[in-house]
mmCIF file of C-alpha atoms in Angstrom:
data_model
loop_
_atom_site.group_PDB
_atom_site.id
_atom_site.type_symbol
_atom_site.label_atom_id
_atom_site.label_comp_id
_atom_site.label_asym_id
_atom_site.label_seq_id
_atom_site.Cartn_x
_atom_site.Cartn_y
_atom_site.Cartn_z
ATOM 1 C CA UNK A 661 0.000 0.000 0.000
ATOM 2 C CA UNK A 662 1.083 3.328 -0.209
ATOM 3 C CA UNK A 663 4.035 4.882 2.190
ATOM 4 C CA UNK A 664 5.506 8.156 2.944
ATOM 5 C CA UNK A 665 8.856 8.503 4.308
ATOM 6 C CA UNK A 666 10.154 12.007 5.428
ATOM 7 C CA UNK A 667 14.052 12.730 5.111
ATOM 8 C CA UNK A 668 16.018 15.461 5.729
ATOM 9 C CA UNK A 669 18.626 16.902 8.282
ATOM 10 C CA UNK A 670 17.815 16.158 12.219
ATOM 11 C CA UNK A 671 19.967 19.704 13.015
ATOM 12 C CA UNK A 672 19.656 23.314 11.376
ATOM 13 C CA UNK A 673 21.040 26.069 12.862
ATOM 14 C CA UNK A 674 18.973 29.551 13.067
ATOM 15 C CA UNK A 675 18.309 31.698 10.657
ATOM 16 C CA UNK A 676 19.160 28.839 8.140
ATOM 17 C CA UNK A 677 16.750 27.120 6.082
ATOM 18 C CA UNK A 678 15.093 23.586 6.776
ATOM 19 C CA UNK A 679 15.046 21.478 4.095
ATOM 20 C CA UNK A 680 12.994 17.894 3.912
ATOM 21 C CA UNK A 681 11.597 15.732 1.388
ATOM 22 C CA UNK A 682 8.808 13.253 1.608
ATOM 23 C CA UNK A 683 9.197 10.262 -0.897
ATOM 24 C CA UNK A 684 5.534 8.328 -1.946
ATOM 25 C CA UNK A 685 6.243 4.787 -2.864
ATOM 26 C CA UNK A 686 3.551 2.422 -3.880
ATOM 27 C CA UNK A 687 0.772 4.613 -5.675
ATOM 28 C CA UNK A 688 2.306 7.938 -7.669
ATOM 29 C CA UNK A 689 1.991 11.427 -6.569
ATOM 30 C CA UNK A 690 0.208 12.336 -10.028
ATOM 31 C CA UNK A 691 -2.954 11.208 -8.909
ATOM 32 C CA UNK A 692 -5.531 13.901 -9.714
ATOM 33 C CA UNK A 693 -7.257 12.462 -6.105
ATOM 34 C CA UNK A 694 -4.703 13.739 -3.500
ATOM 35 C CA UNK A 695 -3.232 16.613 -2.514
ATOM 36 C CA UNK A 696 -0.186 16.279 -0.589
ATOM 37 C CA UNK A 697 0.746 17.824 2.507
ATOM 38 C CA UNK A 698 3.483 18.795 5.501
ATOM 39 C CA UNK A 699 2.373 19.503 9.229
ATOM 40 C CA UNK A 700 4.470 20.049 12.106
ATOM 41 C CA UNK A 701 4.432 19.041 15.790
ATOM 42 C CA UNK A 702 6.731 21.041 18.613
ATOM 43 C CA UNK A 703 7.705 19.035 21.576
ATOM 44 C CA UNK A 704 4.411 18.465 23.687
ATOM 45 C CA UNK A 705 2.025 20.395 21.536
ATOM 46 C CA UNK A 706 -0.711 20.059 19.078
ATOM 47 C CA UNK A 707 -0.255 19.715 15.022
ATOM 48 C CA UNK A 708 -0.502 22.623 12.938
ATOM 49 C CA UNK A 709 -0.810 22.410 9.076
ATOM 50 C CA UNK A 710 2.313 24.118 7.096
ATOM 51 C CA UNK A 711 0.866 23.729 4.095
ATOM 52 C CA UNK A 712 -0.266 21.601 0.625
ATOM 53 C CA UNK A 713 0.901 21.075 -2.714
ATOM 54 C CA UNK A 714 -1.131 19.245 -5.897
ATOM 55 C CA UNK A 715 0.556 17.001 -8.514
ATOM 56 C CA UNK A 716 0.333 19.644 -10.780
ATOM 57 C CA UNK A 717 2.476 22.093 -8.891
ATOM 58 C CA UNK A 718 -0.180 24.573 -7.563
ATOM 59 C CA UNK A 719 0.278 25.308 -3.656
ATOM 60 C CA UNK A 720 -1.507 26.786 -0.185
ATOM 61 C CA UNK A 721 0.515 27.483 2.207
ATOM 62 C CA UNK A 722 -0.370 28.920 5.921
ATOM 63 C CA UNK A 723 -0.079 32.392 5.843
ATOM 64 C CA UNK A 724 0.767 32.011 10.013
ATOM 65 C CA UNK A 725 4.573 31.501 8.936
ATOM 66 C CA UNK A 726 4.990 34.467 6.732
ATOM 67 C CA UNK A 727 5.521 33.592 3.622
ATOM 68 C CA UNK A 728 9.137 31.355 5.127
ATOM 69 C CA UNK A 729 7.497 27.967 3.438
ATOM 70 C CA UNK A 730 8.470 27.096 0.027
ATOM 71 C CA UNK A 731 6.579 23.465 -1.137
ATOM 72 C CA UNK A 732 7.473 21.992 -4.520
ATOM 73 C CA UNK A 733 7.264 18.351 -6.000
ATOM 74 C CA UNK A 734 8.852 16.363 -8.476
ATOM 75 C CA UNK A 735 6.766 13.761 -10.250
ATOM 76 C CA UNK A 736 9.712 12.327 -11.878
ATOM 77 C CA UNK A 737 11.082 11.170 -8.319
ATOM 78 C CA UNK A 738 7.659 10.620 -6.933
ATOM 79 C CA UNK A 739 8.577 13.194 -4.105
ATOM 80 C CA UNK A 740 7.647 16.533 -2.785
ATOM 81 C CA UNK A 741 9.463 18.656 -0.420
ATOM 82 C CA UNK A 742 9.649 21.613 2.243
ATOM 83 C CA UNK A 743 12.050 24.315 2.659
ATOM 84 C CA UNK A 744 11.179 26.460 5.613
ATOM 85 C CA UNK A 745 14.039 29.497 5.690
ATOM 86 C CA UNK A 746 14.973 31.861 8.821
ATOM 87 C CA UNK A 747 14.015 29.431 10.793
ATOM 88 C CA UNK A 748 14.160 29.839 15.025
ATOM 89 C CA UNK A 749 14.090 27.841 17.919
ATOM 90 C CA UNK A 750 10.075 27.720 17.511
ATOM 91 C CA UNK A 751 10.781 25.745 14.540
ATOM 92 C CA UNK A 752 11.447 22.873 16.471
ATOM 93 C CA UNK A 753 9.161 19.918 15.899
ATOM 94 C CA UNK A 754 8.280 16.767 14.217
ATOM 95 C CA UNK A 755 7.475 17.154 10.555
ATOM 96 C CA UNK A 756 5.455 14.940 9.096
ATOM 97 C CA UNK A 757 4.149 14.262 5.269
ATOM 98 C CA UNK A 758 0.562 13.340 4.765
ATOM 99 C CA UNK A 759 -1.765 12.538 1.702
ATOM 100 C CA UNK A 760 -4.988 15.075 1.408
ATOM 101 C CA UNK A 761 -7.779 12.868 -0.167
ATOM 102 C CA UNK A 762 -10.043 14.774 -1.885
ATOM 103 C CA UNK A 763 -12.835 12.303 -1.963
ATOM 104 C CA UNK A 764 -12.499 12.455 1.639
ATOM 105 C CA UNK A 765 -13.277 15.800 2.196
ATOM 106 C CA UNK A 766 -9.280 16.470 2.348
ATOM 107 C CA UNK A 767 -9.009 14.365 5.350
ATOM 108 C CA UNK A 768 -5.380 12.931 5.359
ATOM 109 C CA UNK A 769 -5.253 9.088 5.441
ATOM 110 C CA UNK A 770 -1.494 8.723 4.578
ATOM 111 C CA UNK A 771 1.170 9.878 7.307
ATOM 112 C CA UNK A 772 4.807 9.277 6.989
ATOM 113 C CA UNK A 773 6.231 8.343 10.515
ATOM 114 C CA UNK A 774 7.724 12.216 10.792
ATOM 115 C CA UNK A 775 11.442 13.352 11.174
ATOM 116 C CA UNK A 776 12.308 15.448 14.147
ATOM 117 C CA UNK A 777 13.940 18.601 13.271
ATOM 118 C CA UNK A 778 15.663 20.428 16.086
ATOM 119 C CA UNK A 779 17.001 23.966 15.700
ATOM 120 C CA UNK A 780 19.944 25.070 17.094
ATOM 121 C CA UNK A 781 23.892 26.493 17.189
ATOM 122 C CA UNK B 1259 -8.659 31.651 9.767
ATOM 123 C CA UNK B 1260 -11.151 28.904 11.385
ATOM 124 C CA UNK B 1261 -10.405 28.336 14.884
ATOM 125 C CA UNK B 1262 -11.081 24.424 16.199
ATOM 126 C CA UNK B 1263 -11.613 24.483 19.951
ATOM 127 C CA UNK B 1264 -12.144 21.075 21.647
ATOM 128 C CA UNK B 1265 -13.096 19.919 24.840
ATOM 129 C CA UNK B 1266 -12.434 19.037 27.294
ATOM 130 C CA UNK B 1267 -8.424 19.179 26.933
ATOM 131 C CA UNK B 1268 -8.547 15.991 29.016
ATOM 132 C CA UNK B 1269 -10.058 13.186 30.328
ATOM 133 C CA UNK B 1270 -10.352 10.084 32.572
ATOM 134 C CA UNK B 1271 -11.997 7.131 31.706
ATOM 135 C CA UNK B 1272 -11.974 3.120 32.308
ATOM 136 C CA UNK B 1273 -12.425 0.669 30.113
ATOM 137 C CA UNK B 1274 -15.693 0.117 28.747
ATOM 138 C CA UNK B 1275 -16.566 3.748 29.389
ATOM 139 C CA UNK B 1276 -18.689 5.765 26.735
ATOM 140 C CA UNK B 1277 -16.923 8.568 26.343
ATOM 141 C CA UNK B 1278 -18.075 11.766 23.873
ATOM 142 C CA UNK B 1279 -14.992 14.558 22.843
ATOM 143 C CA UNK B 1280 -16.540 17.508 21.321
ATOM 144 C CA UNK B 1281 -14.934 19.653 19.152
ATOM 145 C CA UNK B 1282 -16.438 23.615 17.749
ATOM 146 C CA UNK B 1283 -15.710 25.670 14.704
ATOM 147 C CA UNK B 1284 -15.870 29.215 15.109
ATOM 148 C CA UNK B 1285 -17.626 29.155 11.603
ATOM 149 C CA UNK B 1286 -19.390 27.147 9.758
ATOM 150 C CA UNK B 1287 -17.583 24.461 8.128
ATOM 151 C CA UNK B 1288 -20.215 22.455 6.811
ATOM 152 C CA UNK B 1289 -19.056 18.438 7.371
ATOM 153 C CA UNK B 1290 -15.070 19.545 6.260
ATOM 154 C CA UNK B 1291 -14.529 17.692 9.743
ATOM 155 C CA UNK B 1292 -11.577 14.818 10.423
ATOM 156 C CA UNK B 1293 -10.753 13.315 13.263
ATOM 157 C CA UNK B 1294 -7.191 12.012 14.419
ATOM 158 C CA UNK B 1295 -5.641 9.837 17.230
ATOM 159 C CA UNK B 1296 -2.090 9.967 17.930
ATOM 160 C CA UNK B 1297 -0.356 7.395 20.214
ATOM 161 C CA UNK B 1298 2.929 8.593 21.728
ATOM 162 C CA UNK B 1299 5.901 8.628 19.240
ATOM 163 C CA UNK B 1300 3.704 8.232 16.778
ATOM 164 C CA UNK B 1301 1.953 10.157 13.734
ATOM 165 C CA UNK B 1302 -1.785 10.410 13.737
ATOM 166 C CA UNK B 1303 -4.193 8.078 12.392
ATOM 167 C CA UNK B 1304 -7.268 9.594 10.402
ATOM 168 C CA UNK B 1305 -10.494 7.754 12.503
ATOM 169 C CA UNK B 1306 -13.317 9.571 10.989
ATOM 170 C CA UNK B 1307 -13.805 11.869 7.437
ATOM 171 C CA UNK B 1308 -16.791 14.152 6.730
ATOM 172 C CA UNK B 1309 -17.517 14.452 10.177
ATOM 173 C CA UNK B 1310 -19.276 11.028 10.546
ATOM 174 C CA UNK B 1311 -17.915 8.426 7.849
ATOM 175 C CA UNK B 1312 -15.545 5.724 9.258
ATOM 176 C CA UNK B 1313 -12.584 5.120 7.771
ATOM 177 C CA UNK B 1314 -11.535 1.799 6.938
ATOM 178 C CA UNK B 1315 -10.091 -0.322 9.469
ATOM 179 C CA UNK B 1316 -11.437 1.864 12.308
ATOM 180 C CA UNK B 1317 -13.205 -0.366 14.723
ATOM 181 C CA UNK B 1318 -17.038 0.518 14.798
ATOM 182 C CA UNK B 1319 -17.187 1.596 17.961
ATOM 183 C CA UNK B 1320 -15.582 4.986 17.158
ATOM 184 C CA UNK B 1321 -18.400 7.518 15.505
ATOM 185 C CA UNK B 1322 -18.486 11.264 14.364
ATOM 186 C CA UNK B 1323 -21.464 13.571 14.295
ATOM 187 C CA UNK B 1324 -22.449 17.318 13.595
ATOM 188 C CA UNK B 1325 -22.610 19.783 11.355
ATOM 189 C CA UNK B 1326 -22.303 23.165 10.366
ATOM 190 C CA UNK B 1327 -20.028 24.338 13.696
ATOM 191 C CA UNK B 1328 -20.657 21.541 16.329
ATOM 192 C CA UNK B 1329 -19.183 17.881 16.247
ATOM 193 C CA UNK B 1330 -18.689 15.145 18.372
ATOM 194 C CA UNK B 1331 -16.406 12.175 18.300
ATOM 195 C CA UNK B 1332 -18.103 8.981 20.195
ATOM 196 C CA UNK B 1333 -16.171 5.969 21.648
ATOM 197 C CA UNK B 1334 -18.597 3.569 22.562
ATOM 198 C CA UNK B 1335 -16.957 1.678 25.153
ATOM 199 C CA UNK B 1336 -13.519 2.261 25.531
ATOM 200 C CA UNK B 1337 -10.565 -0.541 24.844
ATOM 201 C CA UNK B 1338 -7.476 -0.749 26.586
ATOM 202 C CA UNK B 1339 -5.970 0.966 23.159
ATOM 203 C CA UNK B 1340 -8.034 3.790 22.691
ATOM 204 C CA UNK B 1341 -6.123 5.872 25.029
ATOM 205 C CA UNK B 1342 -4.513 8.458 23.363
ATOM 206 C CA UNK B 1343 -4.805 11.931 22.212
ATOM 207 C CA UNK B 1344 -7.722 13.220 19.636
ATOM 208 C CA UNK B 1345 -7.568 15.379 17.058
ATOM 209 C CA UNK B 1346 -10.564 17.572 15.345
ATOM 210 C CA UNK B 1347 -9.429 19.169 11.837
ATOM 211 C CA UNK B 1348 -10.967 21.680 9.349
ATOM 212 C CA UNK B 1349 -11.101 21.177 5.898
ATOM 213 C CA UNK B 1350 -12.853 24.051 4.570
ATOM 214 C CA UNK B 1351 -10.760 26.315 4.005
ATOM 215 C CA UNK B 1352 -7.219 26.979 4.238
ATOM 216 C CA UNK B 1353 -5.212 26.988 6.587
ATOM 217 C CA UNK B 1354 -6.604 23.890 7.683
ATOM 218 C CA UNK B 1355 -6.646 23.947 11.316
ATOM 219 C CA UNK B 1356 -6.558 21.218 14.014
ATOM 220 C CA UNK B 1357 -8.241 21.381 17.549
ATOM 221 C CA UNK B 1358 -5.490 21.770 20.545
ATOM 222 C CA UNK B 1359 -6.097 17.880 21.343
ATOM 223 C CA UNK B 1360 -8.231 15.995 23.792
ATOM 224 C CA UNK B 1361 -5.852 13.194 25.840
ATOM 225 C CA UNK B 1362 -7.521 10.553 26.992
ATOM 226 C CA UNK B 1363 -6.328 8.889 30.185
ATOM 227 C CA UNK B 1364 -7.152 5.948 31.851
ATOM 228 C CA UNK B 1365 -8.951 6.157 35.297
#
């Protein structure tokens, strides 16, 4: 069945950018069903959405993080990736991938396991 | 944006307990409702779509309700693996937004 797997440096210092990618094996990221998706989780808190991108390259992004989060895919390598720049402390968390199924009203029932990302010097 | 507020934060329970987490939109977002459960160390699992369909695999004693800008996620009688924390999620409009978590504790 279908998998996500997050990668991506476990350290980035501040003001630096975060990079990660999320790679979809079994079932391709062209689908015209799914969006696809990244959401973060600090240390002991809740999950807040970061933002989505479709197949076809068209994006929404949460306007909460000020325009830092740049979301792109590649079809060719079945992935799609996150870089989240001038990043702080408050940037700590788990990020996780996630499929957005549109015939679900955009509920997402695909989660990668998530890749903690700590920021620091 | 659409703020999710759930409640209560917390809660006790035993096994076999009914227990009912409730979860309010501060506008209308018709049935654009999911909700999550997250075990420790792990990423969340999507329980419940369109505020009351069950998605597969879910055991049937989990069940969604509501509406508009009221919903309510129903265990029926709790199992020794159902405690964990509970999400509520809009998917309305972006950003989607997720409720601040209800985690459910055993008694």
């Amino acid at each position: 069945q279908l998998q996500l797997l997050e990668s991506g440096p476990g350290l980035v210092k501040p003001s630096e950018t975060l990079s990660l990618s999320c790679t979809v094996s079994g079932g391709s990221i062209s689908s015209s069903t799914y969006y696809w998706g990244w959401i973060r989780q600090p240390p002991g808190k809740g999950l807040e959405w970061l933002g989505s991108i479709y197949y076809s390259g068209s994006t929404y992004d949460n306007p909460s993080l000020k325009s830092r989060v740049t979301i792109s895919v590649d079809t060719s390598k079945n992935q799609f990736s996150l870089k989240l720049s001038s990043v702080t402390a408050a940037d700590t968390a788990v990020y996780y991938c996630a499929r957005l199924n549109k015939n679900y009203y955009y509920g997402m029932d695909v989660w990668g396991p998530g890749t903690s990302v700590t920021v620091s010097s | 944006d659409i703020q999710m507020t759930q409640s209560p934060s917390s809660l006790s329970a035993s096994v076999g307990d009914r227990v009912t987490i409730t979860c309010r939109a501060s506008q209308s977002i018709s049935s654009y409702l999911s909700w999550y459960q997250q075990k420790p160390g792990k990423a969340p699992n999507l329980l419940i779509y369109a505020a009351s369909i069950l998605q597969s695999g879910v055991p049937s004693r989990f069940s969604g309700s509501g509406s508009g800008t009221d919903f309510t996620l129903t265990i029926s009688s709790l199992q020794p693996e159902d405690f964990a924390t509970y999400y509520c999620q809009q998917s309305y409009s972006t950003p989607y937004t997720f409720g601040q978590g209800t985690k459910l504790e055993i008694k």
